[in-house]
PDB file of C-alpha atoms in Angstrom:
ATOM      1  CA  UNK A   1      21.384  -3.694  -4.164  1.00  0.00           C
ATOM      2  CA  UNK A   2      19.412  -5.952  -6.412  1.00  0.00           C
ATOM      3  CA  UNK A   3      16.657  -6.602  -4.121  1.00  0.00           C
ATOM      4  CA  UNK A   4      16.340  -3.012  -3.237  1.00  0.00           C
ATOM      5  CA  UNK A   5      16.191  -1.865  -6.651  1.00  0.00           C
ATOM      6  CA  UNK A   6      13.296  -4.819  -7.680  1.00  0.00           C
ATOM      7  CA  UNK A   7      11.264  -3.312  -4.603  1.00  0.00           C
ATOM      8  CA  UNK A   8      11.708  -0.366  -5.515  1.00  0.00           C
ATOM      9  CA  UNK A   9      10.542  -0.807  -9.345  1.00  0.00           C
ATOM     10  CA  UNK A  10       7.845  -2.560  -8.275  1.00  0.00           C
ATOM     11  CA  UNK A  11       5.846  -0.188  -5.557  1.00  0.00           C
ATOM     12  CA  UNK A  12       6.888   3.235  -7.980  1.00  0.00           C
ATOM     13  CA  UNK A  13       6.973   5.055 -10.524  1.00  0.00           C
ATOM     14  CA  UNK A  14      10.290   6.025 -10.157  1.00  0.00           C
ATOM     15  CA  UNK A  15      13.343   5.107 -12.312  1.00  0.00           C
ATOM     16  CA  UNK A  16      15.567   2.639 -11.567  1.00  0.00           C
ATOM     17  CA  UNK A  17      18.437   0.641 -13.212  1.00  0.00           C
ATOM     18  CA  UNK A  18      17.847  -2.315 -16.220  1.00  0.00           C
ATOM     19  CA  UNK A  19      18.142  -5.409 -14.288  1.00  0.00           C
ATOM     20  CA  UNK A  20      16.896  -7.988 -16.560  1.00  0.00           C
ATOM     21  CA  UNK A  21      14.132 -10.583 -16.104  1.00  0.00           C
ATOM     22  CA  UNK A  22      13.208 -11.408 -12.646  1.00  0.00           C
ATOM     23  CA  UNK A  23      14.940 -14.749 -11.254  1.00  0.00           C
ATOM     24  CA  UNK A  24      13.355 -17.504  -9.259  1.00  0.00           C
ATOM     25  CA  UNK A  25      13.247 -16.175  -5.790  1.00  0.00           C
ATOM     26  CA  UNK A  26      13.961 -12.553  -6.379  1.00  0.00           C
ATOM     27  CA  UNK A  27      10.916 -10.946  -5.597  1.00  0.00           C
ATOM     28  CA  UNK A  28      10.867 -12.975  -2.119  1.00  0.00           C
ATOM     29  CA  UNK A  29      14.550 -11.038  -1.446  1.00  0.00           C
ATOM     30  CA  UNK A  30      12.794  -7.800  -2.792  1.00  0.00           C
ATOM     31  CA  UNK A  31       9.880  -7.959  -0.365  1.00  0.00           C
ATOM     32  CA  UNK A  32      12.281  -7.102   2.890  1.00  0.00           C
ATOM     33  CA  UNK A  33      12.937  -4.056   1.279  1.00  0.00           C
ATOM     34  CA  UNK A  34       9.485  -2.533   0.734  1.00  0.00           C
ATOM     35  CA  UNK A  35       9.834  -0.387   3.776  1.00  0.00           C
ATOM     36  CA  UNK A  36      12.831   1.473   2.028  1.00  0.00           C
ATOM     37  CA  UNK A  37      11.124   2.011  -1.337  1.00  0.00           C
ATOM     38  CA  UNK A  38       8.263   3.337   1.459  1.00  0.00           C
ATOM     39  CA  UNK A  39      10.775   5.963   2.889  1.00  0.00           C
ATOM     40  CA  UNK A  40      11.778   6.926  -0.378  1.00  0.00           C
ATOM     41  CA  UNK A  41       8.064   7.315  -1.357  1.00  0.00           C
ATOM     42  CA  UNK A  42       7.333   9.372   1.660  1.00  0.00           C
ATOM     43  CA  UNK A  43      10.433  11.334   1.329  1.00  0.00           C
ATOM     44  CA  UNK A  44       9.401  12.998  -1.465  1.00  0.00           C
ATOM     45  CA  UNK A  45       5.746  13.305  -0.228  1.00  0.00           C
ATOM     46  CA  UNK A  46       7.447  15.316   2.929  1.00  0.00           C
ATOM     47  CA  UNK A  47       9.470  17.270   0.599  1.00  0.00           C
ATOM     48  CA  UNK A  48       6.146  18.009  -1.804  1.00  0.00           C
ATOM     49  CA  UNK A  49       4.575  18.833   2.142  1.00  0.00           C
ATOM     50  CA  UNK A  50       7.476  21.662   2.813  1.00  0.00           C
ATOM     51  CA  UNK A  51       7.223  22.990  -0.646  1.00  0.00           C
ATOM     52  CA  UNK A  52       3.296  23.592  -0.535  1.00  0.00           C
ATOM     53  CA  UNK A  53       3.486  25.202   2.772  1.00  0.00           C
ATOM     54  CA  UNK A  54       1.419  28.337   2.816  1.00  0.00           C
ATOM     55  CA  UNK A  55      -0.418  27.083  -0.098  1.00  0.00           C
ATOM     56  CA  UNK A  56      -4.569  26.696   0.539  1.00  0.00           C
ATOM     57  CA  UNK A  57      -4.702  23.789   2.616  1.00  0.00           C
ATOM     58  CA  UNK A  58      -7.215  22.187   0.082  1.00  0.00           C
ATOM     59  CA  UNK A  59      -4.440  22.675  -2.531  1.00  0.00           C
ATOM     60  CA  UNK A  60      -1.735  21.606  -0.810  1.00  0.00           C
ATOM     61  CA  UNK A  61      -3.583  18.435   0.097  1.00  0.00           C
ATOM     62  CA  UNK A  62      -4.497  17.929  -3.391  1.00  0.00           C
ATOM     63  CA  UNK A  63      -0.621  18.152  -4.655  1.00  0.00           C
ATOM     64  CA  UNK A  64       0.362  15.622  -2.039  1.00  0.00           C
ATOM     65  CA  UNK A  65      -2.380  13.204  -3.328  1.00  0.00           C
ATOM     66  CA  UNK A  66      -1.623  13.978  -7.126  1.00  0.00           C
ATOM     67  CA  UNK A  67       2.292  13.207  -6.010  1.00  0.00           C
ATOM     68  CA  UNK A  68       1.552   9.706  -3.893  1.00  0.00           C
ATOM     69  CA  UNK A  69      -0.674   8.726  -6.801  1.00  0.00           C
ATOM     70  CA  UNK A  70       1.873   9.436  -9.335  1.00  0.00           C
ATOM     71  CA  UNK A  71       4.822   8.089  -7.249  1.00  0.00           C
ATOM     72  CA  UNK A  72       3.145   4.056  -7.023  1.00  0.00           C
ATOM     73  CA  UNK A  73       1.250   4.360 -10.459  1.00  0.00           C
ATOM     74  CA  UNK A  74      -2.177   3.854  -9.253  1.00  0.00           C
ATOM     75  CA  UNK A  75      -1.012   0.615  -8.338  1.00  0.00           C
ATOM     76  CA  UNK A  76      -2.883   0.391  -5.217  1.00  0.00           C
ATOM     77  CA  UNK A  77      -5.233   2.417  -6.091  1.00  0.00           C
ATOM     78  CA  UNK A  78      -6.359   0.133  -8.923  1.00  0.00           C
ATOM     79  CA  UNK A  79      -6.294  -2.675  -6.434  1.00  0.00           C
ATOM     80  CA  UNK A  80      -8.733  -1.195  -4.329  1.00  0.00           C
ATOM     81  CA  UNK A  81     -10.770  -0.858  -7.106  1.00  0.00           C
ATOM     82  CA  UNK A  82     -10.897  -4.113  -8.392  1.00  0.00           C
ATOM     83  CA  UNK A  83     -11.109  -5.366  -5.023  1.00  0.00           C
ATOM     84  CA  UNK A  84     -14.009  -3.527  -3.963  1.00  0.00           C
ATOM     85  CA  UNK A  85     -16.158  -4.923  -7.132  1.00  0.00           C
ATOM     86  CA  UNK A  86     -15.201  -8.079  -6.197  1.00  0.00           C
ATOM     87  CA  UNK A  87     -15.437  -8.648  -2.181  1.00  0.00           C
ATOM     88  CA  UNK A  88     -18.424  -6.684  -2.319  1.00  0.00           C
ATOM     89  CA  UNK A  89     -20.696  -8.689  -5.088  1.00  0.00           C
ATOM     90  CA  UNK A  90     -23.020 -10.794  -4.000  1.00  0.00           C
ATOM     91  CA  UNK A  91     -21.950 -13.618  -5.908  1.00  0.00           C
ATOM     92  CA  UNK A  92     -20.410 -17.121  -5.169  1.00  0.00           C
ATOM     93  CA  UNK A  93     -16.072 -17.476  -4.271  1.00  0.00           C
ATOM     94  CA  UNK A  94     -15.451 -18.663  -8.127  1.00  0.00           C
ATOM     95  CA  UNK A  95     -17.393 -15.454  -9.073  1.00  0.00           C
ATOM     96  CA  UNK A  96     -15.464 -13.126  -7.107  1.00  0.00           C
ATOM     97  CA  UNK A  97     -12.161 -14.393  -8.033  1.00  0.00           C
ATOM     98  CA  UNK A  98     -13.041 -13.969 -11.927  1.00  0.00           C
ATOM     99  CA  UNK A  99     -14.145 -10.021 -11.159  1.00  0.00           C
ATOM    100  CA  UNK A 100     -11.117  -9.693  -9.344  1.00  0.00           C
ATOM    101  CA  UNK A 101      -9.216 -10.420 -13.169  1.00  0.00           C
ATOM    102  CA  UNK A 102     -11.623  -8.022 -15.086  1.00  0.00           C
ATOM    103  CA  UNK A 103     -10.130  -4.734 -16.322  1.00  0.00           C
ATOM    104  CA  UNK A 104     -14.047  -3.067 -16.126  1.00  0.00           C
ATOM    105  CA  UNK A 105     -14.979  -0.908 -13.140  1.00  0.00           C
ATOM    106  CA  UNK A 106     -18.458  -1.444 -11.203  1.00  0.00           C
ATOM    107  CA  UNK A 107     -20.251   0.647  -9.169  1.00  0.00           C
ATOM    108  CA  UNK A 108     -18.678  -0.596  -6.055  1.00  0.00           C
ATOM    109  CA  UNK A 109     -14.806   0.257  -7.793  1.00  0.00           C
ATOM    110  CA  UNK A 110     -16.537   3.947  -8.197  1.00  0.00           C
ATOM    111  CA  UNK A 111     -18.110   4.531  -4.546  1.00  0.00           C
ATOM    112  CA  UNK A 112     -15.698   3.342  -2.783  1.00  0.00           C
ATOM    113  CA  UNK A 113     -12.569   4.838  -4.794  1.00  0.00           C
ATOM    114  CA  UNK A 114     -14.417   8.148  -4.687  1.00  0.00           C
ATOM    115  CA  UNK A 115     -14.805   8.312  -0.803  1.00  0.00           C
ATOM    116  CA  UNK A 116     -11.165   7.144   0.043  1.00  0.00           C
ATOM    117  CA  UNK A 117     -10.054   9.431  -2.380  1.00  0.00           C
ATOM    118  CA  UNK A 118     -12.436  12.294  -0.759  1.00  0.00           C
ATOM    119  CA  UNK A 119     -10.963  11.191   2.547  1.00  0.00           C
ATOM    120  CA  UNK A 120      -7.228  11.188   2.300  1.00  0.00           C
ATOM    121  CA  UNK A 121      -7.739  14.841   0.272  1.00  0.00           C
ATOM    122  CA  UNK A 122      -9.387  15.750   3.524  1.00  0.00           C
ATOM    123  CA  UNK A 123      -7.019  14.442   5.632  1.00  0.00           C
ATOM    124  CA  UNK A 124      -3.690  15.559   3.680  1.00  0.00           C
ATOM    125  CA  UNK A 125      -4.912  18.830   3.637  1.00  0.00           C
ATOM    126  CA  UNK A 126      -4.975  18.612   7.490  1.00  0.00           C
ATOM    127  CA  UNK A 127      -1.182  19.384   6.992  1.00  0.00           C
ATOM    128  CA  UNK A 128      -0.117  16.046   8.810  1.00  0.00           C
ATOM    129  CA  UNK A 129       3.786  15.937  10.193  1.00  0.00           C
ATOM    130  CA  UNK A 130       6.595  15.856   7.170  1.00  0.00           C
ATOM    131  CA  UNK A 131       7.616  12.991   9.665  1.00  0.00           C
ATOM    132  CA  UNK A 132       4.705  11.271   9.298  1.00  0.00           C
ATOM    133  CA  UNK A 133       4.912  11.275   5.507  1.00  0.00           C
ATOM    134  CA  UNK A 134       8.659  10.489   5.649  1.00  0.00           C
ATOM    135  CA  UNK A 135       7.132   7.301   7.797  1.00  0.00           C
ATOM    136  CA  UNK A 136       3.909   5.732   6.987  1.00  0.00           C
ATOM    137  CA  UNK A 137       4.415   4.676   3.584  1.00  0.00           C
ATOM    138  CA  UNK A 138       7.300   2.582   5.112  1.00  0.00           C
ATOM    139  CA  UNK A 139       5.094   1.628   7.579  1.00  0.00           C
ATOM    140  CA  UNK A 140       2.285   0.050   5.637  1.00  0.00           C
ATOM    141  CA  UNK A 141       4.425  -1.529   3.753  1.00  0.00           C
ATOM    142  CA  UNK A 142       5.748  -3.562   6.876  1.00  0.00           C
ATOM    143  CA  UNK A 143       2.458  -4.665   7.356  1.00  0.00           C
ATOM    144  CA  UNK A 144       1.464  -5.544   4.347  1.00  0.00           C
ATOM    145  CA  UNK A 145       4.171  -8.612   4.736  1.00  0.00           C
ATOM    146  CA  UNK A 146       2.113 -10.124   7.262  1.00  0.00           C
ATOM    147  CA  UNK A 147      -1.141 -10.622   5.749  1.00  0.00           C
ATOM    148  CA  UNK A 148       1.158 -11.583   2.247  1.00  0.00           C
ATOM    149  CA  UNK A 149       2.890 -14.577   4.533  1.00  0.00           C
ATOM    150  CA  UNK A 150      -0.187 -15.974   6.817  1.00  0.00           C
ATOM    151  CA  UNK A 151      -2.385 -16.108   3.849  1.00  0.00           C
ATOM    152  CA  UNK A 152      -2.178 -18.458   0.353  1.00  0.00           C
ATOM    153  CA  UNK A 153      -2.271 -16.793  -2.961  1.00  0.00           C
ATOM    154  CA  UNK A 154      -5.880 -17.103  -4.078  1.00  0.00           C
ATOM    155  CA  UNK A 155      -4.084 -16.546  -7.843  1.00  0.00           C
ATOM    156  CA  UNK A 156      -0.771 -18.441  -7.823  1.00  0.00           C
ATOM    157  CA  UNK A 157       0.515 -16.997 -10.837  1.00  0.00           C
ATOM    158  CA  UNK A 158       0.566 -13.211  -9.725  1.00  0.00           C
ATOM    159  CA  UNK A 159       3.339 -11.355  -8.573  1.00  0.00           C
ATOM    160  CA  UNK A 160       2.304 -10.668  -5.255  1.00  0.00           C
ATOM    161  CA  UNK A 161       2.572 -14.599  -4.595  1.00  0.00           C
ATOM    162  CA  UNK A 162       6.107 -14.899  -6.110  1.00  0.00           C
ATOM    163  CA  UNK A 163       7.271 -12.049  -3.127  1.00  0.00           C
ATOM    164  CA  UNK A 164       5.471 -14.545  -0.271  1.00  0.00           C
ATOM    165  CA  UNK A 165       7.333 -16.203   2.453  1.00  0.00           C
ATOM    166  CA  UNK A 166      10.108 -12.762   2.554  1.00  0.00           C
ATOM    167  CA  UNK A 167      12.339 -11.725   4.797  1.00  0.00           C
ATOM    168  CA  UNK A 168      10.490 -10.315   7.818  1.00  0.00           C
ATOM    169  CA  UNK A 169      12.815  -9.845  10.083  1.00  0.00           C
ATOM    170  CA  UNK A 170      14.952  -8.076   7.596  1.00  0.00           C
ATOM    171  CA  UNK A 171      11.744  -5.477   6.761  1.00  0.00           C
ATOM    172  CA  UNK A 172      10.949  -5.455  10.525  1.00  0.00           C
ATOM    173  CA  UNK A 173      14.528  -3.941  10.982  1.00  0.00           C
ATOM    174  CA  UNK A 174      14.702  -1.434   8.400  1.00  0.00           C
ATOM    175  CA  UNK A 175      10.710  -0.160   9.683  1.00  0.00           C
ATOM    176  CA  UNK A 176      11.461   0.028  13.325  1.00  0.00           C
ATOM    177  CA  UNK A 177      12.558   3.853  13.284  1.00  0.00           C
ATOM    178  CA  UNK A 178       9.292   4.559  11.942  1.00  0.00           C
ATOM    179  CA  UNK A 179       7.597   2.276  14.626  1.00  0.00           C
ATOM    180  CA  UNK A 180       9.638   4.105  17.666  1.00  0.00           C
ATOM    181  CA  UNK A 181       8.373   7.594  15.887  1.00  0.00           C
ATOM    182  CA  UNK A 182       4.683   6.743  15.496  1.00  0.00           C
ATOM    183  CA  UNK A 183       3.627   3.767  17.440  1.00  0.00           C
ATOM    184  CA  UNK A 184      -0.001   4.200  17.619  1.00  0.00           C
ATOM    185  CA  UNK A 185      -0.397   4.581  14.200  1.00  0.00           C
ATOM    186  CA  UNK A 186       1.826   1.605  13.609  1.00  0.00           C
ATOM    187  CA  UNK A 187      -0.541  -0.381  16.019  1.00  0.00           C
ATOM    188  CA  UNK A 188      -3.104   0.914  14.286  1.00  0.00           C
ATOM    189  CA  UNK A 189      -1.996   0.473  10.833  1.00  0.00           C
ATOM    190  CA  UNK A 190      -1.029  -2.860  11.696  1.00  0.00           C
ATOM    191  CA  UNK A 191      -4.064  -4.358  13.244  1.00  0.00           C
ATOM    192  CA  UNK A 192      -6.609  -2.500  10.413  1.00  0.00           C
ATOM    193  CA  UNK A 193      -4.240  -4.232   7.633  1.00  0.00           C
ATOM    194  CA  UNK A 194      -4.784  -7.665   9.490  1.00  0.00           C
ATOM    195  CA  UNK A 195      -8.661  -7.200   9.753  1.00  0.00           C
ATOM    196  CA  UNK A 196      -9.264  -6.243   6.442  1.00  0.00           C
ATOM    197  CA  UNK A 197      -7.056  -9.164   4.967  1.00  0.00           C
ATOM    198  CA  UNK A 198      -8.956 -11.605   7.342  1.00  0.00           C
ATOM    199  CA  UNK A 199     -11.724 -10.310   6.199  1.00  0.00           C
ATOM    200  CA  UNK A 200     -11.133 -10.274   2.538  1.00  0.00           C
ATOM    201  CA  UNK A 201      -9.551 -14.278   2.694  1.00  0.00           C
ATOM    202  CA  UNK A 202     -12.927 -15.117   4.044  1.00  0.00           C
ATOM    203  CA  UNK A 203     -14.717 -13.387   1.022  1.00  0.00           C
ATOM    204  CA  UNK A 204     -12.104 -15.073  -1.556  1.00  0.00           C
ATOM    205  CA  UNK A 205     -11.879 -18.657  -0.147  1.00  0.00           C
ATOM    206  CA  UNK A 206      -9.148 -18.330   2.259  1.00  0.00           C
ATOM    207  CA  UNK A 207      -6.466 -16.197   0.095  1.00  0.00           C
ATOM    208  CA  UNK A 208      -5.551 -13.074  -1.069  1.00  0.00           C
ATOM    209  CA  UNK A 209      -4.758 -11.701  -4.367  1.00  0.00           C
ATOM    210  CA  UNK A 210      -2.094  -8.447  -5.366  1.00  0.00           C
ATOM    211  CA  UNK A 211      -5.502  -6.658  -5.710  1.00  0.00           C
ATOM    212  CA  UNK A 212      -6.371  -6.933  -2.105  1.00  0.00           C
ATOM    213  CA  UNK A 213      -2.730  -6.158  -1.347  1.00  0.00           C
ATOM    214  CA  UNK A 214      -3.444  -2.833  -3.057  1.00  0.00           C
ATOM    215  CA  UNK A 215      -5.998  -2.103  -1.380  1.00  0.00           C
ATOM    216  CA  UNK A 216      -4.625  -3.086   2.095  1.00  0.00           C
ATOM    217  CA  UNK A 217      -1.864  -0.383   1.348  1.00  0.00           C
ATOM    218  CA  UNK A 218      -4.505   2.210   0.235  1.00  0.00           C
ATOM    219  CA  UNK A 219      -6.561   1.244   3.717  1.00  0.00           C
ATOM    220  CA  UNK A 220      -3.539   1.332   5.889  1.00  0.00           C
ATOM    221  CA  UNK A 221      -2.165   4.665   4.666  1.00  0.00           C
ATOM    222  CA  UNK A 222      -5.328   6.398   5.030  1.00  0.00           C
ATOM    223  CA  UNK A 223      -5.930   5.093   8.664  1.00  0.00           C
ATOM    224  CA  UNK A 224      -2.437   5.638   9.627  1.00  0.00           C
ATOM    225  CA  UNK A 225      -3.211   9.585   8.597  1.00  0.00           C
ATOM    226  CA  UNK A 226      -6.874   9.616  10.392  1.00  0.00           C
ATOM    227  CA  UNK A 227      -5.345   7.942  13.558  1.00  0.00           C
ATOM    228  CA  UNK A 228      -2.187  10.686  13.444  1.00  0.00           C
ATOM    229  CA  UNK A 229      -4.859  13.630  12.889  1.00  0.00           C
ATOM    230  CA  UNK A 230      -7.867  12.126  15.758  1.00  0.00           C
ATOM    231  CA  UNK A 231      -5.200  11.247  18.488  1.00  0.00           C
ATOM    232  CA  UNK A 232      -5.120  12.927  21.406  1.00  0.00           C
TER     233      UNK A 232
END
């Protein structure tokens, strides 16, 4: 249960037992079990869902974004804003990577935190599926492995890089209920997650930092809610 419970510590908020200091190789066993701490995340975002029913939609969207922001920390969130300050300067690779380590917010942090904010309001307040809340955090946290194992750690000494080269197969298994229950959005999830890392690599030097893996989670869950709403 070790692993489980260092995943789980990790992506949350949420309590979880003392375990110590982290040992050599640990947070490569934790990484196969993101997808459960994403089910437990979404369970409680489908419970928040069936609690706010009949609540103004714009309210009841707003509780469910308070309660996934609360429930990982800003952790992601705070990646995407350091990440957007960063892959959007105009500055050379060594410049990037030392805006990536400030704690100061730029315009870019601001714009594009405000509208992915605006837009996952919008789109919680859509009332998506309980089922879809129970699954997607799982979900992007799947795919998140993949970008974290086909690209280098463009800071070596960051967490994210001590959780690289997991156990896929292991994740793969635990996510594939939510893949059978919403495959488009998978797809979808999958292959924005991939373009955006590719993307960001190029913009870094070729690696990727636990910022960008913030902000791939922040990406991912917010298309795997457009896709769900816009499908036919």
């Amino acid at each position: 249960m070790r692993p489980f419970w260092l995943a789980l510590g990790f992506l949350t908020t949420l309590p979880t037992p003392h375990l110590g200091e982290v040992r050599e190789g640990e947070m490569r066993a934790a990484s196969a079990f993101y997808p459960l701490a994403g089910y437990v995340i979404g369970g409680i975002l489908a419970l928040v869902a069936w609690l706010g029913r009949g609540l103004p939609p714009g309210l009841e969207g707003a509780l469910l974004l308070a309660a996934w922001l609360a429930l990982t920390g800003l952790l992601h969130l705070d990646g995407l804003l350091d990440s957007a300050d960063a892959l959007l300067a105009m500055k050379p690779v060594s410049e990037r990577l030392r805006i990536l380590g400030e704690v100061h917010l730029g315009s870019f942090a601001f714009g594009v935190g405000f509208v992915l904010l605006l837009l996952k309001w919008q789109l919680l307040s859509a009332a998506p599926s309980p089922w879809l809340l129970l699954c997607l955090p799982a979900l992007v946290r799947f795919a998140l492995l993949l970008p974290m194992n086909l690209y280098p750690p463009a800071r070596p000494e960051g967490l994210g890089a001590r959780a690289r080269e997991g156990r896929v197969g292991l994740a793969l298994l635990f996510t594939l209920p939510a893949i059978v229950g919403f495959p488009l959005e998978a797809l979808a999830t999958l292959l924005g997650m991939l373009g955006l890392a590719r993307w960001a690599a190029a913009r870094l030097g070729g690696g990727l930092s636990g910022d960008v893996y913030g902000m791939l989670v922040e990406v991912g869950e917010t298309l795997g809610l457009l896709v769900f709403l816009i499908k036919p």
